[in-house]
mmCIF file of C-alpha atoms and ligand atoms in Angstrom:
data_model
loop_
_atom_site.group_PDB
_atom_site.id
_atom_site.type_symbol
_atom_site.label_atom_id
_atom_site.label_comp_id
_atom_site.label_asym_id
_atom_site.label_seq_id
_atom_site.Cartn_x
_atom_site.Cartn_y
_atom_site.Cartn_z
ATOM 1 C CA UNK A 1 133.233 229.178 55.823
ATOM 2 C CA UNK A 2 131.762 227.739 52.660
ATOM 3 C CA UNK A 3 127.997 227.275 52.553
ATOM 4 C CA UNK A 4 126.655 223.797 51.909
ATOM 5 C CA UNK A 5 123.612 223.869 49.587
ATOM 6 C CA UNK A 6 120.395 222.788 51.345
ATOM 7 C CA UNK A 7 119.810 220.016 48.812
ATOM 8 C CA UNK A 8 122.956 218.243 50.033
ATOM 9 C CA UNK A 9 121.972 215.990 52.925
ATOM 10 C CA UNK A 10 125.274 214.255 53.476
ATOM 11 C CA UNK A 11 128.714 215.745 53.791
ATOM 12 C CA UNK A 12 132.132 214.384 53.052
ATOM 13 C CA UNK A 13 134.688 214.720 55.792
ATOM 14 C CA UNK A 14 136.282 217.547 53.803
ATOM 15 C CA UNK A 15 132.989 219.427 53.580
ATOM 16 C CA UNK A 16 132.303 218.910 57.258
ATOM 17 C CA UNK A 17 135.793 220.119 58.073
ATOM 18 C CA UNK A 18 135.508 223.206 55.852
ATOM 19 C CA UNK A 19 132.076 224.133 57.160
ATOM 20 C CA UNK A 20 132.705 223.437 60.836
ATOM 21 C CA UNK A 21 136.265 224.727 61.029
ATOM 22 C CA UNK A 22 137.421 221.487 62.660
ATOM 23 C CA UNK A 23 140.423 219.721 61.162
ATOM 24 C CA UNK A 24 139.775 216.421 59.412
ATOM 25 C CA UNK A 25 141.939 214.715 62.031
ATOM 26 C CA UNK A 26 139.779 216.254 64.765
ATOM 27 C CA UNK A 27 136.645 214.935 63.085
ATOM 28 C CA UNK A 28 138.130 211.461 62.905
ATOM 29 C CA UNK A 29 139.050 211.773 66.564
ATOM 30 C CA UNK A 30 135.530 212.893 67.502
ATOM 31 C CA UNK A 31 134.160 209.935 65.617
ATOM 32 C CA UNK A 32 136.524 207.527 67.352
ATOM 33 C CA UNK A 33 135.246 208.909 70.669
ATOM 34 C CA UNK A 34 131.611 208.479 69.697
ATOM 35 C CA UNK A 35 130.821 212.207 69.505
ATOM 36 C CA UNK A 36 129.766 212.080 65.848
ATOM 37 C CA UNK A 37 129.020 209.231 63.510
ATOM 38 C CA UNK A 38 129.074 208.580 59.804
ATOM 39 C CA UNK A 39 128.055 205.958 57.353
ATOM 40 C CA UNK A 40 130.412 204.409 54.825
ATOM 41 C CA UNK A 41 129.861 204.520 51.097
ATOM 42 C CA UNK A 42 130.492 201.497 48.914
ATOM 43 C CA UNK A 43 133.939 202.989 48.345
ATOM 44 C CA UNK A 44 134.469 203.061 52.143
ATOM 45 C CA UNK A 45 134.297 206.845 52.350
ATOM 46 C CA UNK A 46 132.695 208.573 55.300
ATOM 47 C CA UNK A 47 129.471 210.465 54.871
ATOM 48 C CA UNK A 48 128.041 212.631 57.645
ATOM 49 C CA UNK A 49 124.474 213.811 57.937
ATOM 50 C CA UNK A 50 123.962 217.580 58.077
ATOM 51 C CA UNK A 51 123.201 217.203 61.787
ATOM 52 C CA UNK A 52 126.885 216.484 62.303
ATOM 53 C CA UNK A 53 127.556 220.189 61.740
ATOM 54 C CA UNK A 54 125.604 221.109 64.838
ATOM 55 C CA UNK A 55 127.107 218.293 66.866
ATOM 56 C CA UNK A 56 130.611 219.411 65.916
ATOM 57 C CA UNK A 57 129.708 223.021 66.815
ATOM 58 C CA UNK A 58 128.403 221.759 70.167
ATOM 59 C CA UNK A 59 131.560 219.751 70.846
ATOM 60 C CA UNK A 60 133.884 222.606 69.890
ATOM 61 C CA UNK A 61 131.973 225.150 71.970
ATOM 62 C CA UNK A 62 132.081 222.862 74.999
ATOM 63 C CA UNK A 63 135.774 222.170 74.475
ATOM 64 C CA UNK A 64 136.515 225.899 74.292
ATOM 65 C CA UNK A 65 135.218 226.346 77.809
ATOM 66 C CA UNK A 66 137.258 223.398 79.036
ATOM 67 C CA UNK A 67 134.677 220.629 79.251
ATOM 68 C CA UNK A 68 136.375 217.231 78.925
ATOM 69 C CA UNK A 69 135.430 215.134 75.899
ATOM 70 C CA UNK A 70 134.107 212.344 78.106
ATOM 71 C CA UNK A 71 131.671 214.778 79.737
ATOM 72 C CA UNK A 72 130.601 216.074 76.332
ATOM 73 C CA UNK A 73 130.064 212.547 75.084
ATOM 74 C CA UNK A 74 127.958 211.708 78.152
ATOM 75 C CA UNK A 75 125.869 214.825 77.590
ATOM 76 C CA UNK A 76 125.267 213.966 73.946
ATOM 77 C CA UNK A 77 124.417 210.387 74.845
ATOM 78 C CA UNK A 78 121.732 211.619 77.273
ATOM 79 C CA UNK A 79 119.797 213.309 74.514
ATOM 80 C CA UNK A 80 116.727 211.338 73.430
ATOM 81 C CA UNK A 81 117.556 208.953 70.599
ATOM 82 C CA UNK A 82 120.969 210.598 70.406
ATOM 83 C CA UNK A 83 119.445 213.523 68.569
ATOM 84 C CA UNK A 84 121.327 216.631 67.630
ATOM 85 C CA UNK A 85 121.499 219.100 70.521
ATOM 86 C CA UNK A 86 119.088 221.986 70.271
ATOM 87 C CA UNK A 87 119.489 225.521 71.559
ATOM 88 C CA UNK A 88 117.577 224.463 74.698
ATOM 89 C CA UNK A 89 119.895 221.477 75.193
ATOM 90 C CA UNK A 90 122.911 223.755 75.052
ATOM 91 C CA UNK A 91 121.328 226.205 77.491
ATOM 92 C CA UNK A 92 120.538 223.428 79.967
ATOM 93 C CA UNK A 93 123.883 221.648 79.688
ATOM 94 C CA UNK A 94 125.952 224.809 79.791
ATOM 95 C CA UNK A 95 124.118 225.777 82.979
ATOM 96 C CA UNK A 96 125.066 222.466 84.624
ATOM 97 C CA UNK A 97 128.670 222.913 83.515
ATOM 98 C CA UNK A 98 128.822 226.416 84.937
ATOM 99 C CA UNK A 99 129.422 225.287 88.533
ATOM 100 C CA UNK A 100 132.164 222.934 87.363
ATOM 101 C CA UNK A 101 133.803 225.762 85.431
ATOM 102 C CA UNK A 102 133.515 228.146 88.389
ATOM 103 C CA UNK A 103 135.266 225.577 90.583
ATOM 104 C CA UNK A 104 138.031 225.124 88.016
ATOM 105 C CA UNK A 105 138.475 228.882 87.650
ATOM 106 C CA UNK A 106 138.732 229.251 91.457
ATOM 107 C CA UNK A 107 141.331 226.494 91.582
ATOM 108 C CA UNK A 108 143.356 228.062 88.773
ATOM 109 C CA UNK A 109 143.138 231.458 90.441
ATOM 110 C CA UNK A 110 144.511 229.985 93.663
ATOM 111 C CA UNK A 111 147.317 228.268 91.762
ATOM 112 C CA UNK A 112 148.118 231.499 89.921
ATOM 113 C CA UNK A 113 148.306 233.371 93.215
ATOM 114 C CA UNK A 114 150.783 230.806 94.559
ATOM 115 C CA UNK A 115 152.868 230.853 91.404
ATOM 116 C CA UNK A 116 154.753 233.934 92.571
ATOM 117 C CA UNK A 117 156.152 231.885 95.485
ATOM 118 C CA UNK A 118 157.470 229.318 93.039
ATOM 119 C CA UNK A 119 159.057 231.616 90.468
ATOM 120 C CA UNK A 120 162.795 231.117 90.700
ATOM 121 C CA UNK A 121 162.402 228.390 93.338
ATOM 122 C CA UNK A 122 162.066 225.035 91.596
ATOM 123 C CA UNK A 123 161.932 222.907 94.752
ATOM 124 C CA UNK A 124 158.567 221.304 93.843
ATOM 125 C CA UNK A 125 158.462 220.080 97.399
ATOM 126 C CA UNK A 126 155.387 218.020 98.270
ATOM 127 C CA UNK A 127 155.584 219.491 101.746
ATOM 128 C CA UNK A 128 155.863 223.202 101.009
ATOM 129 C CA UNK A 129 155.058 223.835 97.346
ATOM 130 C CA UNK A 130 151.382 224.534 96.733
ATOM 131 C CA UNK A 131 151.759 224.033 92.987
ATOM 132 C CA UNK A 132 153.392 220.673 93.440
ATOM 133 C CA UNK A 133 150.784 219.474 95.903
ATOM 134 C CA UNK A 134 147.770 221.797 95.591
ATOM 135 C CA UNK A 135 145.154 219.813 97.474
ATOM 136 C CA UNK A 136 147.217 218.380 100.274
ATOM 137 C CA UNK A 137 144.318 218.018 102.653
ATOM 138 C CA UNK A 138 145.809 214.999 104.393
ATOM 139 C CA UNK A 139 149.172 216.731 104.597
ATOM 140 C CA UNK A 140 147.527 219.490 106.623
ATOM 141 C CA UNK A 141 146.431 216.923 109.212
ATOM 142 C CA UNK A 142 149.325 214.509 109.410
ATOM 143 C CA UNK A 143 152.920 214.432 108.340
ATOM 144 C CA UNK A 144 154.823 211.619 106.711
ATOM 145 C CA UNK A 145 153.786 208.693 104.577
ATOM 146 C CA UNK A 146 151.005 207.412 106.796
ATOM 147 C CA UNK A 147 149.004 206.098 103.860
ATOM 148 C CA UNK A 148 151.685 203.582 103.042
ATOM 149 C CA UNK A 149 151.003 200.265 104.694
ATOM 150 C CA UNK A 150 153.465 199.748 107.440
ATOM 151 C CA UNK A 151 155.669 196.774 106.994
ATOM 152 C CA UNK A 152 155.464 194.824 110.132
ATOM 153 C CA UNK A 153 157.772 191.943 110.484
ATOM 154 C CA UNK A 154 156.711 188.990 112.542
ATOM 155 C CA UNK A 155 158.290 189.027 115.934
ATOM 156 C CA UNK A 156 161.180 186.621 115.748
ATOM 157 C CA UNK A 157 163.343 185.789 118.654
ATOM 158 C CA UNK A 158 166.797 187.370 118.552
ATOM 159 C CA UNK A 159 169.064 184.340 118.489
ATOM 160 C CA UNK A 160 172.291 186.345 118.447
ATOM 161 C CA UNK A 161 171.954 187.295 122.080
ATOM 162 C CA UNK A 162 172.394 185.030 124.979
HETATM 163 S S1 FES B 201 158.649 225.378 93.443
HETATM 164 FE FE1 FES B 201 159.363 225.830 95.416
HETATM 165 S S2 FES B 201 157.601 226.498 96.483
HETATM 166 FE FE2 FES B 201 156.870 225.888 94.523
#
């Protein structure tokens, strides 16, 4: 990755991309989601502060471990005055995400274990296929479409009979 001289305080999107390893399109996407911000020059070009490098690193690290962008954005928004996350911020946030990741890993492990039942099957039955309906808690208690509102017709007299 190319070094950015210390005297440069603002980066073009190309410089930010080259230094962070994120594609320009990804940076535009992050910006559209409020994860990073830029100012516009008089020629309408984006300029990012050097802090954006750390924010992009934070976002990419969180994404690598499967944290949704909305969660990352919420975490960044919680920082005082929307400052750049510090090492301590990352340590604290990654600790809170750990339980969420453990839960997701457990769920994926369970799905992987059930995959062998599905290989070569293809039924995708909501009743019997664990992959198709992995958290069928209600299905364990009751059968059928009980959540659908029953259509009750008003009792009308049968006029066809004597
Ligand atoms: S596809 Fe048939 S049991 Fe999963």
